[in-house]
Coordinates of C-alpha atoms and ligand atoms in Angstrom, one line a residue:
Chain F
X1 CA -26.8 -2.1 19.2
X2 CA -26.4 0.1 16.3
X3 CA -28.8 2.1 14.4
X4 CA -31.3 1.4 11.4
X5 CA -28.5 3.9 9.7
X6 CA -25.9 2.1 10.9
X7 CA -27.5 -1.2 9.7
X8 CA -28.7 0.0 6.4
X9 CA -25.2 0.4 5.4
X10 CA -23.7 -2.7 6.8
X11 CA -26.2 -4.3 4.8
X12 CA -24.9 -2.4 1.8
X13 CA -21.6 -4.2 2.3
X14 CA -23.4 -7.9 2.9
X15 CA -24.6 -7.4 -0.1
X16 CA -21.1 -7.3 -1.7
X17 CA -20.4 -11.2 -1.3
X18 CA -22.1 -14.4 -1.8
X19 CA -25.2 -15.0 0.3
X20 CA -23.9 -17.8 1.8
X21 CA -20.0 -15.7 2.6
X22 CA -22.0 -12.3 5.3
X23 CA -18.8 -12.9 7.6
X24 CA -16.6 -11.1 4.2
X25 CA -18.9 -8.1 6.1
X26 CA -17.3 -8.2 9.1
X27 CA -14.4 -6.2 8.5
X28 CA -17.0 -2.4 6.7
X29 CA -19.2 -3.5 10.0
X30 CA -16.9 -3.4 13.1
X31 CA -15.8 0.5 10.8
X32 CA -19.1 1.2 10.9
X33 CA -19.8 0.2 14.2
X34 CA -16.4 2.0 15.5
X35 CA -17.5 5.1 13.4
X36 CA -21.0 5.4 15.5
X37 CA -19.9 3.8 18.8
X38 CA -16.6 5.9 18.6
X39 CA -14.6 2.8 19.8
X40 CA -15.1 -1.2 19.6
X41 CA -16.5 -2.5 23.4
X42 CA -16.8 -6.3 23.7
X43 CA -20.5 -5.9 23.9
X44 CA -20.9 -3.8 20.3
X45 CA -18.2 -6.8 18.7
X46 CA -20.7 -9.1 20.0
X47 CA -23.8 -7.3 18.2
X48 CA -21.7 -7.4 14.9
X49 CA -21.1 -11.1 15.3
X50 CA -24.5 -11.9 16.0
X51 CA -25.4 -9.6 13.6
X52 CA -23.4 -11.9 10.8
X53 CA -23.6 -15.2 12.4
X54 CA -20.6 -15.7 13.4
X55 CA -18.1 -16.8 16.4
X56 CA -18.3 -13.3 18.6
X57 CA -14.4 -14.8 18.8
X58 CA -14.0 -14.5 15.5
X59 CA -15.3 -11.2 14.9
X60 CA -12.9 -10.4 18.1
X61 CA -10.2 -11.3 16.4
X62 CA -10.3 -9.2 13.7
X63 CA -11.2 -5.9 15.4
X64 CA -7.7 -7.0 17.7
X65 CA -5.8 -7.9 14.6
X66 CA -6.5 -4.5 12.8
X67 CA -4.5 -1.3 13.7
X68 CA -7.7 1.3 13.3
X69 CA -10.3 -0.4 15.3
X70 CA -9.8 0.7 18.6
X71 CA -10.5 -1.5 21.6
X72 CA -10.4 1.0 24.3
X73 CA -12.1 4.8 24.7
X74 CA -10.7 7.4 22.4
X75 CA -10.4 11.1 22.6
X76 CA -13.4 12.5 20.5
X77 CA -11.1 12.8 17.5
X78 CA -7.5 10.3 17.3
X79 CA -4.6 11.6 15.8
X80 CA -2.2 9.2 13.5
X81 CA 0.6 10.9 11.9
X82 CA 2.5 9.0 10.2
X83 CA 6.3 8.9 11.0
X84 CA 7.9 5.9 8.3
X85 CA 10.5 6.6 7.1
X86 CA 9.7 8.3 3.9
X87 CA 8.1 10.4 5.7
X88 CA 10.5 10.7 8.5
X89 CA 12.2 12.4 6.0
X90 CA 10.6 14.9 5.1
X91 CA 9.1 16.0 8.8
X92 CA 7.1 13.2 9.6
X93 CA 8.4 13.0 13.6
X94 CA 8.9 16.6 13.7
X95 CA 5.3 16.9 12.8
X96 CA 3.9 14.2 15.5
X97 CA 6.7 16.1 18.0
X98 CA 5.3 19.8 17.7
X99 CA 1.3 17.8 18.5
X100 CA 3.2 16.1 21.2
X101 CA 4.0 19.7 22.3
X102 CA 0.8 21.7 21.7
X103 CA -1.2 19.0 23.2
X104 CA 1.0 18.3 25.8
X105 CA 0.4 14.5 25.7
X106 CA 2.5 11.9 24.2
X107 CA 1.6 8.9 21.8
X108 CA -0.8 6.5 23.0
X109 CA -2.4 9.4 25.6
X110 CA -5.8 11.0 25.5
X111 CA -5.9 14.6 26.4
X112 CA -7.5 15.2 30.1
X113 CA -10.7 16.9 28.2
X114 CA -10.8 13.9 26.1
X115 CA -10.9 16.0 22.8
X116 CA -7.7 14.0 21.7
X117 CA -6.0 11.2 21.2
X118 CA -2.3 10.5 19.6
X119 CA -1.0 7.8 17.5
X120 CA 1.9 7.1 15.6
X121 CA 0.5 5.6 12.5
X122 CA 2.6 3.7 9.2
X123 CA 3.0 4.2 5.9
X124 CA -0.1 5.4 4.8
X125 CA 0.5 5.0 0.9
X126 CA 1.1 9.1 0.9
X127 CA 4.0 9.3 1.6
X128 CA 4.7 11.9 -1.1
X129 CA 2.4 14.4 0.9
X130 CA 4.9 14.1 3.7
X131 CA 3.7 15.3 7.1
X132 CA 0.8 12.7 6.4
X133 CA -2.1 13.0 9.5
X134 CA -5.0 10.8 9.6
X135 CA -8.0 12.4 12.1
X136 CA -10.7 10.1 13.2
X137 CA -9.1 6.7 10.6
X138 CA -10.7 8.9 7.7
X139 CA -9.8 11.8 7.2
X140 CA -6.3 12.2 5.4
X141 CA -4.4 15.4 6.2
X142 CA -1.1 16.0 3.6
X143 CA 1.6 18.8 4.3
X144 CA 1.2 19.7 7.6
X145 CA 3.4 21.9 8.7
X146 CA 3.3 24.1 11.5
X147 CA 0.3 26.5 10.6
X148 CA -2.0 23.8 9.3
X149 CA -1.5 22.0 12.1
X150 CA -2.6 25.3 14.5
X151 CA -5.1 25.3 12.4
X152 CA -6.0 22.5 11.9
X153 CA -6.3 21.8 15.8
X154 CA -8.1 24.7 16.8
X155 CA -10.3 23.6 13.9
X156 CA -10.8 20.2 15.4
X157 CA -11.3 21.6 18.9
X158 CA -15.3 23.8 17.6
Chain N
X1 CA 2.0 14.4 -10.6
X2 CA 4.4 14.4 -14.0
X3 CA 3.9 12.3 -16.7
X4 CA 5.4 10.1 -20.1
X5 CA 2.9 7.1 -20.3
X6 CA -0.1 6.2 -20.2
X7 CA -2.1 5.4 -16.9
X8 CA -1.7 9.5 -15.5
X9 CA -1.7 11.0 -18.9
X10 CA -3.9 14.3 -20.0
X11 CA -5.8 14.1 -16.2
X12 CA -6.6 17.1 -14.2
X13 CA -6.4 16.4 -10.8
X14 CA -9.7 15.6 -9.1
X15 CA -11.9 17.0 -12.1
X16 CA -11.1 14.4 -14.5
X17 CA -12.1 11.2 -12.7
X18 CA -15.9 10.3 -13.9
X19 CA -16.2 8.1 -16.7
X20 CA -17.5 10.9 -19.5
X21 CA -13.6 11.4 -18.5
X22 CA -12.6 8.7 -18.8
X23 CA -14.8 7.8 -22.3
X24 CA -12.9 11.3 -23.8
X25 CA -9.8 10.0 -23.0
X26 CA -10.3 6.7 -25.2
X27 CA -11.9 4.9 -22.2
X28 CA -13.8 1.9 -22.4
X29 CA -12.5 1.7 -26.2
X30 CA -10.9 -1.8 -25.6
X31 CA -13.6 -3.4 -23.8
X32 CA -16.0 -2.1 -26.3
X33 CA -13.9 -4.0 -29.2
X34 CA -12.9 -7.3 -27.2
X35 CA -17.3 -7.2 -27.3
X36 CA -18.3 -5.7 -30.4
X37 CA -15.6 -8.3 -32.1
X38 CA -16.2 -11.5 -29.6
X39 CA -11.9 -11.2 -29.1
X40 CA -11.3 -14.9 -28.1
X41 CA -9.5 -14.8 -24.9
X42 CA -6.4 -16.7 -25.5
X43 CA -6.2 -13.6 -28.2
X44 CA -6.1 -11.4 -25.1
X45 CA -3.6 -13.5 -22.8
X46 CA -1.4 -13.2 -25.5
X47 CA -1.4 -9.8 -26.3
X48 CA -0.6 -8.8 -22.3
X49 CA 2.3 -11.9 -23.2
X50 CA 3.8 -9.8 -26.3
X51 CA 3.3 -6.9 -24.1
X52 CA 5.9 -8.1 -21.4
X53 CA 4.0 -6.4 -18.6
X54 CA 5.0 -7.2 -15.4
X55 CA 2.6 -7.6 -12.4
X56 CA 3.6 -3.6 -10.6
X57 CA 2.9 -5.0 -7.0
X58 CA 6.6 -5.8 -6.4
X59 CA 7.2 -9.5 -7.4
X60 CA 7.6 -8.0 -11.4
X61 CA 6.2 -11.6 -12.3
X62 CA 5.0 -11.8 -16.1
X63 CA 1.2 -10.9 -16.1
X64 CA 0.0 -12.4 -19.1
X65 CA 1.6 -15.3 -17.7
X66 CA -0.3 -15.7 -14.6
X67 CA -3.1 -15.7 -16.1
X68 CA -3.2 -18.2 -18.2
X69 CA -2.8 -20.5 -15.1
X70 CA -6.2 -19.7 -14.5
X71 CA -8.6 -23.2 -15.5
X72 CA -10.8 -21.1 -17.4
X73 CA -12.8 -24.3 -18.2
X74 CA -13.3 -24.9 -14.0
X75 CA -16.6 -25.1 -13.4
X76 CA -18.0 -22.9 -10.5
X77 CA -17.3 -19.5 -9.7
X78 CA -13.8 -18.0 -10.8
X79 CA -12.3 -14.8 -9.1
X80 CA -10.0 -11.4 -9.8
X81 CA -8.8 -9.5 -7.3
X82 CA -7.2 -6.2 -7.2
X83 CA -4.3 -5.4 -4.8
X84 CA -4.6 -2.0 -3.9
X85 CA -3.3 -2.8 -0.3
X86 CA -0.4 -0.8 -0.8
X87 CA 1.7 -0.5 2.6
X88 CA 5.1 -1.0 1.3
X89 CA 6.5 2.3 2.7
X90 CA 7.7 4.5 -0.3
X91 CA 4.8 4.0 -2.2
X92 CA 1.9 6.2 -2.8
X93 CA 1.5 5.4 -6.6
X94 CA -2.1 3.6 -6.6
X95 CA -3.8 6.3 -4.0
X96 CA -3.2 8.9 -7.3
X97 CA -4.6 5.7 -10.3
X98 CA -7.5 5.0 -7.7
X99 CA -8.1 8.6 -7.4
X100 CA -7.7 10.3 -10.3
X101 CA -8.0 7.3 -13.2
X102 CA -10.4 4.6 -11.4
X103 CA -11.7 3.9 -14.9
X104 CA -8.7 2.4 -15.6
X105 CA -8.8 0.3 -13.1
X106 CA -11.9 -1.3 -13.3
X107 CA -12.2 -1.8 -17.1
X108 CA -8.6 -3.4 -17.1
X109 CA -10.2 -5.8 -14.0
X110 CA -13.9 -6.6 -16.7
X111 CA -10.8 -7.6 -19.3
X112 CA -9.2 -9.4 -16.6
X113 CA -12.5 -11.4 -15.6
X114 CA -13.2 -11.4 -19.7
X115 CA -9.7 -13.2 -20.5
X116 CA -10.0 -15.8 -17.4
X117 CA -13.8 -16.6 -17.3
X118 CA -14.3 -14.7 -14.0
X119 CA -17.4 -13.6 -13.0
X120 CA -16.7 -10.8 -9.9
X121 CA -13.7 -9.2 -8.6
X122 CA -12.8 -7.4 -5.4
X123 CA -10.5 -4.3 -5.4
X124 CA -8.8 -4.5 -1.6
X125 CA -8.0 -1.1 -0.7
X126 CA -5.8 0.1 1.8
X127 CA -7.7 1.5 5.1
X128 CA -6.4 4.6 5.1
X129 CA -7.1 6.1 2.9
X130 CA -10.8 5.8 2.7
X131 CA -12.1 8.7 0.4
X132 CA -10.6 7.0 -2.5
X133 CA -12.6 4.1 -0.7
X134 CA -15.2 6.2 -1.2
X135 CA -14.2 7.7 -4.5
X136 CA -14.2 4.1 -6.4
X137 CA -17.4 3.1 -4.9
X138 CA -18.8 6.1 -6.4
X139 CA -16.7 5.4 -9.4
X140 CA -18.0 2.0 -9.8
X141 CA -22.1 2.9 -10.0
X142 CA -21.0 5.0 -12.4
X143 CA -19.8 1.6 -14.9
X144 CA -23.0 -0.5 -13.3
X145 CA -25.7 2.5 -14.4
X146 CA -23.4 2.7 -18.2
X147 CA -23.9 -0.9 -18.1
X148 CA -20.5 -1.6 -18.0
X149 CA -20.8 -3.7 -14.9
X150 CA -23.4 -6.4 -14.0
X151 CA -25.3 -8.9 -16.2
X152 CA -24.8 -8.7 -19.7
X153 CA -22.2 -6.3 -20.6
X154 CA -22.7 -3.5 -23.7
X155 CA -25.9 -5.9 -24.2
X156 CA -23.4 -9.5 -24.4
X157 CA -23.8 -12.6 -23.0
X158 CA -20.8 -11.9 -20.5
X159 CA -21.6 -11.0 -17.2
X160 CA -18.7 -9.4 -14.4
X161 CA -19.4 -7.1 -11.5
X162 CA -17.1 -6.0 -9.5
X163 CA -17.0 -4.6 -5.4
X164 CA -14.4 -2.6 -3.2
X165 CA -13.5 -4.0 0.0
X166 CA -11.1 -2.1 2.6
X167 CA -8.1 -3.3 4.7
X168 CA -7.9 -0.9 7.9
X169 CA -4.4 -0.8 8.8
X170 CA -2.7 -4.0 8.6
X171 CA 0.6 -3.6 6.2
X172 CA 0.5 -7.9 6.0
X173 CA -2.6 -7.9 3.9
X174 CA -0.8 -7.0 0.7
X175 CA 0.5 -10.2 0.4
X176 CA -2.1 -11.5 -1.7
X177 CA -3.1 -14.9 0.5
X178 CA -3.3 -12.7 3.7
X179 CA -5.5 -10.2 1.0
X180 CA -7.6 -13.4 0.2
X181 CA -7.8 -14.4 4.0
X182 CA -8.9 -10.7 4.8
X183 CA -11.7 -10.5 1.9
X184 CA -12.9 -13.7 3.6
X185 CA -13.7 -11.5 7.0
X186 CA -10.4 -12.8 9.0
X187 CA -7.9 -11.2 10.1
X188 CA -4.8 -11.8 7.4
X189 CA -2.3 -14.2 7.9
X190 CA -0.9 -15.8 4.9
X191 CA -1.6 -19.6 3.3
X192 CA 1.0 -22.0 3.2
X193 CA 1.4 -22.1 -0.6
X194 CA 1.0 -24.7 -3.1
X195 CA -2.0 -24.7 -3.6
X196 CA -1.3 -21.7 -5.3
X197 CA -4.4 -18.6 -6.0
X198 CA -5.2 -20.1 -9.6
X199 CA -6.2 -23.1 -8.2
X200 CA -7.0 -22.2 -4.3
X201 CA -7.8 -18.9 -3.9
X202 CA -11.0 -17.1 -2.7
X203 CA -13.4 -18.5 -1.3
X204 CA -10.9 -21.4 -2.2
X205 CA -11.8 -20.8 -5.7
X206 CA -9.9 -20.4 -8.6
X207 CA -8.3 -16.5 -8.3
X208 CA -6.1 -14.0 -9.9
X209 CA -4.9 -11.4 -8.0
X210 CA -2.6 -8.2 -9.2
X211 CA -1.5 -4.8 -9.1
X212 CA -3.7 -2.0 -9.5
X213 CA -1.0 -0.4 -11.6
X214 CA -1.0 -3.7 -13.3
X215 CA -5.2 -3.4 -14.2
X216 CA -4.9 0.0 -15.2
X217 CA -2.1 -1.0 -17.9
X218 CA -5.0 -3.5 -19.6
X219 CA -6.7 -1.1 -21.6
X220 CA -3.3 0.6 -23.8
X221 CA -2.4 -3.0 -24.3
X222 CA -5.9 -3.7 -25.3
X223 CA -6.2 -0.7 -27.5
X224 CA -2.6 -0.1 -28.8
X225 CA -1.3 -3.8 -28.7
X226 CA 1.1 -5.6 -26.5
X227 CA 3.6 -4.6 -29.2
X228 CA 3.4 -0.6 -28.7
X229 CA 3.1 -1.3 -25.1
X230 CA 6.6 -3.4 -24.6
X231 CA 8.2 -0.6 -27.2
X232 CA 7.4 2.4 -24.4
X233 CA 10.0 0.6 -22.3
X234 CA 12.4 -2.0 -23.5
X235 CA 12.5 -5.4 -23.7
X236 CA 11.5 -7.8 -20.9
X237 CA 10.9 -4.4 -19.4
X238 CA 7.4 -3.4 -21.1
X239 CA 6.1 -0.3 -20.8
X240 CA 6.0 3.0 -18.6
X241 CA 5.9 2.4 -14.6
X242 CA 5.0 5.0 -12.1
X243 CA 7.5 5.3 -9.9
X244 CA 6.9 6.8 -6.2
X245 CA 9.5 9.2 -5.3
X246 CA 10.1 10.1 -1.8
X247 CA 12.4 11.7 1.6
X248 CA 15.1 14.3 0.2
X249 CA 14.5 15.5 -3.0
X250 CA 12.5 19.1 -4.1
X251 CA 9.6 18.1 -5.3
X252 CA 8.3 14.5 -4.0
X253 CA 5.5 13.2 -5.6
X254 CA 4.9 10.1 -8.9
X255 CA 6.6 10.1 -11.9
X256 CA 5.2 8.6 -14.9
X257 CA 8.5 6.8 -17.0
X258 CA 9.5 4.7 -19.5
X259 CA 11.0 1.4 -17.6
X260 CA 14.8 1.8 -19.1
X261 CA 14.9 5.9 -17.8
X262 CA 17.9 6.3 -16.4
X263 CA 17.6 7.1 -12.3
X264 CA 19.5 10.7 -12.8
X265 CA 16.3 11.5 -15.3
X266 CA 14.3 11.1 -12.4
X267 CA 15.9 12.3 -9.7
X268 CA 15.8 15.8 -11.9
X269 CA 12.2 15.4 -12.5
X270 CA 12.1 15.1 -9.3
X271 CA 13.4 18.7 -8.9
X272 CA 17.4 16.6 -7.2
X273 CA 18.9 16.8 -3.6
X274 CA 17.4 19.6 -1.2
X275 CA 19.5 22.3 0.0
X276 CA 22.3 21.4 -3.0
X277 CA 23.3 18.5 -0.1
X278 CA 25.2 15.2 -1.9
X279 CA 22.9 12.4 -2.1
X280 CA 24.0 9.8 0.3
X281 CA 21.4 6.6 -0.4
X282 CA 18.6 5.8 -2.6
X283 CA 16.2 2.5 -1.9
X284 CA 15.0 2.0 -5.5
X285 CA 11.0 -0.3 -5.0
X286 CA 9.9 0.1 -1.8
X287 CA 11.7 -0.4 1.8
X288 CA 12.4 -3.7 2.0
X289 CA 14.5 -4.0 -1.4
X290 CA 18.4 -3.7 -0.6
X291 CA 19.1 -0.1 0.1
X292 CA 21.8 1.1 -2.8
X293 CA 24.6 3.6 -2.4
X294 CA 24.2 7.1 -4.3
X295 CA 26.8 6.5 -6.4
X296 CA 25.6 2.8 -7.6
X297 CA 21.8 4.4 -8.7
X298 CA 23.7 6.7 -10.5
X299 CA 24.3 4.4 -12.7
X300 CA 21.7 2.8 -12.3
X301 CA 18.6 2.3 -15.4
X302 CA 15.2 2.4 -13.4
X303 CA 14.0 -0.9 -14.9
X304 CA 13.9 -4.1 -13.4
X305 CA 16.8 -5.9 -14.8
X306 CA 19.6 -2.9 -14.2
X307 CA 18.4 -2.7 -10.7
X308 CA 18.1 -6.1 -10.1
X309 CA 22.1 -6.3 -11.1
X310 CA 23.1 -3.4 -9.4
X311 CA 21.6 -5.8 -6.3
X312 CA 18.3 -4.8 -5.4
X313 CA 14.7 -5.0 -6.6
X314 CA 12.4 -2.8 -8.9
X315 CA 9.3 -3.8 -6.3
X316 CA 6.7 -1.6 -6.4
X317 CA 8.7 1.0 -8.3
X318 CA 8.5 3.5 -4.6
X319 CA 12.4 5.2 -5.1
X320 CA 13.0 6.6 -1.6
X321 CA 15.6 9.4 -1.8
X322 CA 18.1 10.0 1.4
X323 CA 20.8 13.1 1.3
X324 CA 24.0 13.3 3.6
X325 CA 22.2 14.5 6.6
X326 CA 20.9 10.9 7.3
X327 CA 21.9 8.7 9.6
X328 CA 21.3 5.2 8.6
X329 CA 21.8 3.1 11.8
X330 CA 18.7 5.9 12.4
X331 CA 16.7 4.9 9.0
X332 CA 17.2 1.2 9.6
X333 CA 15.9 1.0 12.5
X334 CA 12.6 3.3 11.7
X335 CA 12.0 0.5 9.4
X336 CA 12.9 -2.0 11.5
X337 CA 10.5 -1.4 13.8
X338 CA 7.6 -1.4 11.0
X339 CA 8.1 -4.8 9.8
X340 CA 8.6 -5.9 14.1
X341 CA 4.9 -4.1 13.8
X342 CA 3.4 -5.5 10.7
X343 CA 4.6 -9.3 11.1
X344 CA 1.3 -11.0 12.2
X345 CA 2.8 -13.4 14.1
X346 CA 2.8 -17.0 12.5
X347 CA 5.2 -17.5 11.5
X348 CA 8.3 -17.8 15.1
X349 CA 11.3 -17.5 12.9
X350 CA 9.6 -13.8 11.5
X351 CA 7.7 -13.6 14.8
X352 CA 10.8 -13.4 16.5
X353 CA 13.3 -12.1 14.4
X354 CA 12.3 -9.1 13.1
X355 CA 11.5 -8.1 17.0
X356 CA 15.5 -8.9 17.8
X357 CA 16.4 -7.3 14.8
X358 CA 14.7 -4.1 15.6
X359 CA 16.2 -4.5 19.7
X360 CA 19.4 -4.6 18.2
X361 CA 19.6 -2.2 15.2
X362 CA 17.6 0.2 17.9
X363 CA 20.5 -0.5 20.6
X364 CA 23.3 0.4 17.7
X365 CA 21.4 3.8 18.0
X366 CA 21.2 4.2 21.3
X367 CA 24.6 3.9 22.2
X368 CA 24.4 0.6 23.3
X369 CA 25.4 -1.3 20.1
X370 CA 28.0 -4.5 20.9
X371 CA 31.4 -5.3 19.1
X372 CA 29.4 -8.9 17.4
X373 CA 26.4 -6.9 17.0
X374 CA 27.1 -6.7 13.1
X375 CA 27.6 -10.8 12.6
X376 CA 24.4 -10.8 15.2
X377 CA 22.2 -8.8 12.8
X378 CA 23.6 -11.2 9.7
X379 CA 22.9 -14.6 11.4
X380 CA 19.6 -13.5 12.3
X381 CA 19.0 -12.3 9.0
X382 CA 20.1 -15.8 7.5
X383 CA 17.2 -17.3 10.2
X384 CA 14.3 -15.9 8.3
X385 CA 14.8 -15.6 5.2
X386 CA 13.5 -18.6 3.3
X387 CA 11.8 -19.9 6.9
X388 CA 8.6 -18.1 6.4
X389 CA 5.0 -18.7 4.8
X390 CA 5.8 -15.4 3.2
X391 CA 8.2 -13.2 1.8
X392 CA 7.7 -10.5 4.8
X393 CA 10.3 -11.8 7.0
X394 CA 12.4 -12.3 3.6
X395 CA 11.3 -7.9 3.4
X396 CA 12.2 -7.4 7.0
X397 CA 15.2 -8.8 6.6
X398 CA 17.0 -7.5 3.2
X399 CA 17.2 -3.9 4.7
X400 CA 19.1 -5.2 7.7
X401 CA 21.4 -7.1 5.2
X402 CA 21.6 -4.5 2.9
X403 CA 22.3 -1.4 5.3
X404 CA 24.6 -3.4 6.8
X405 CA 27.1 -4.3 3.5
X406 CA 26.7 -0.8 2.4
X407 CA 27.2 1.2 5.8
X408 CA 29.0 -1.3 7.5
X409 CA 31.4 1.7 8.4
X410 CA 28.6 3.9 10.0
X411 CA 27.1 1.3 12.7
X412 CA 30.6 0.2 13.1
X413 CA 31.3 3.5 14.2
X414 CA 28.1 3.4 16.2
X415 CA 28.9 0.5 18.2
X416 CA 32.5 2.3 18.9
X417 CA 31.8 5.6 19.8
X418 CA 28.6 5.1 20.7
X419 CA 27.1 8.3 19.1
X420 CA 26.4 9.0 15.6
X421 CA 28.8 9.7 12.6
X422 CA 25.9 12.4 11.2
X423 CA 26.0 15.4 13.8
X424 CA 22.5 15.6 15.7
X425 CA 22.1 18.9 14.5
X426 CA 22.6 18.2 10.6
X427 CA 20.2 15.5 10.8
X428 CA 17.3 17.7 12.2
X429 CA 18.6 20.3 9.9
X430 CA 18.4 17.6 7.2
X431 CA 14.6 16.5 7.8
X432 CA 12.7 19.4 9.3
X433 CA 9.3 19.6 7.2
X434 CA 9.4 19.8 4.1
X435 CA 6.3 20.6 2.1
X436 CA 7.4 21.9 -2.0
Ligands
FMN501 C1 4.5 -8.6 2.8 C2 4.4 -8.3 1.4 C3 3.2 -6.8 1.5 C4 2.6 -6.6 0.0 N1 1.8 -5.9 0.0 C5 2.0 -5.5 -1.3 C6 0.8 -3.8 -1.8 O1 0.9 -3.5 -0.7 N2 0.6 -3.9 -3.1 C7 0.7 -4.8 -4.3 O2 0.5 -5.1 -5.4 N3 1.5 -6.6 -3.7 C8 2.0 -5.9 -2.5 N4 2.5 -8.0 -2.3 C9 3.2 -8.3 -3.2 C10 1.4 -9.1 -3.7 O3 1.9 -10.5 -2.9 C11 1.1 -9.3 -5.2 O4 2.7 -10.7 -5.5 C12 0.6 -9.2 -5.7 O5 0.0 -8.4 -5.5 C13 0.8 -9.9 -7.3 O6 0.0 -9.0 -8.5 P1 1.1 -8.4 -9.6 O7 2.1 -9.5 -10.5 O8 0.0 -7.3 -10.6 O9 2.1 -7.4 -8.8 C14 3.2 -7.8 -1.1 C15 3.8 -9.4 -0.8 C16 4.9 -9.1 0.3 C17 4.9 -10.4 0.9
FES502 S1 5.6 6.9 4.7 FE1 4.0 8.1 5.9 S2 2.6 7.4 4.2 FE2 4.1 6.6 3.5

């Protein structure tokens, strides 16, 4: 079950598509569901499927195809660092190493207190801002020097 | 961000993206003129043809010609899609267009809708730039409020509506038919062509897909004329173009310059190479374009014809600059990992081949390369190219072929000596966190 606010947002997305093409809203519905629940459990995916009148497997296919959906629990803050070549040339890998050291975790791991998960990302279309990272998929942080990473992690601890 | 062109000109970052600012810059004049003078659709397409505008998404296909493929008389729904999925490593221009000048894309799409008889459009926005998706939604609301979108635009009998759709982390959705599948709420696996989208596109209806920057060029072409746009660039390479410069330069960023500008001038605009080091190599059109040695690039001008003559592609206009501190094997290893990770898995040569390429480059980089590995790489790419539904297989192969071709000595050194030609400390210093 999703909250009335989430359902309202999903309804707005459905309205963008022709009346007989509700399934087009599956990507945004999953995004909205993930924002509410933190990650996409099977029952959440099934709920979205029912809401859009789709077979659950079709929605699961979408959820598992796109990298930004989480099919397993993640920390309260998911940090995704871009390490693709253009970023790497300006310190993307160094920024990721620095975060690993600070949090004491590797990529695809979560801190023991459940606060942070670290992911390696592909090009985010922001290479001029390298090093770049995303917090919980939607907040982009640019030009991440060690000082700015310290500040960000301190803010996110709160 | 700097502009000698038409899309990013006269912008002041986050302060000038709203409808009122755009109108002050001459925005929506082109649309108003079309509506007021009832300009026939053919004339608009003719003007776009005259402009020499070529698709800014990567393939450089002439836009006017593409538009003329749409069966305007086809009864029923026809669609327009804007490709803002910008996931080609090195490319970050559409993000700036959408956040700093969203209305120029909206106006371009409305005009395109008018010219091709489409009733509806979708702008597919890369998931990782979600803040831009939110902003685009706001810009759409402004346009709707002002009667520029929706039923009976500006009181005419022309109706067109436009919506935003977001990706959520899949490079393949930049491929136009994967993008359509994704708008249909499916996983983004490319379709067989033919049928081409102009006959069987979104929801099975005729559809035209263009890149964000392509649409953003349209208002100027209609307002000032195709000839004026053409004159900004050079013959067959009309207009100005955004170049996203990344890598070892002092001032990474977007530069909007006339097509035909020497690469050396662009490099200078971007502040030159960092730390006084020497230019080694450039990928001139996004990670899928063949890499070129620095010396070859210094003789090129930034346009489709010159870069293609030098053996690469202007692609999306993403210029990745590497200086002498770069290990070319390591650089290729990262790119190969990307294509392996992003192959949609539909075609066997691409699914298996991209993994194979990555594993071989990875072992060379890690001192486990074998004497015949370079031949192996070439043979794997030969077995991928042209044998897949979409061009991702080619996109994964071209970097491998060109890195091996131009920097084969460095690969051979790795295989023989089990270490990098460029000392690790030099690499480390060259690619430290750098913020201009
Ligand atoms: C793997 C792959 C990824 C692509 N990614 C993009 C992209 O991010 N943006 C884009 O505009 N075109 C991309 N393209 C090209 C599109 O398929 C299509 O040619 C383009 O959007 C057409 O627009 P244009 O004619 O205005 O350039 C990609 C193609 C392939 C094969
Ligand atoms: S390579 Fe990191 S955002 Fe493009």
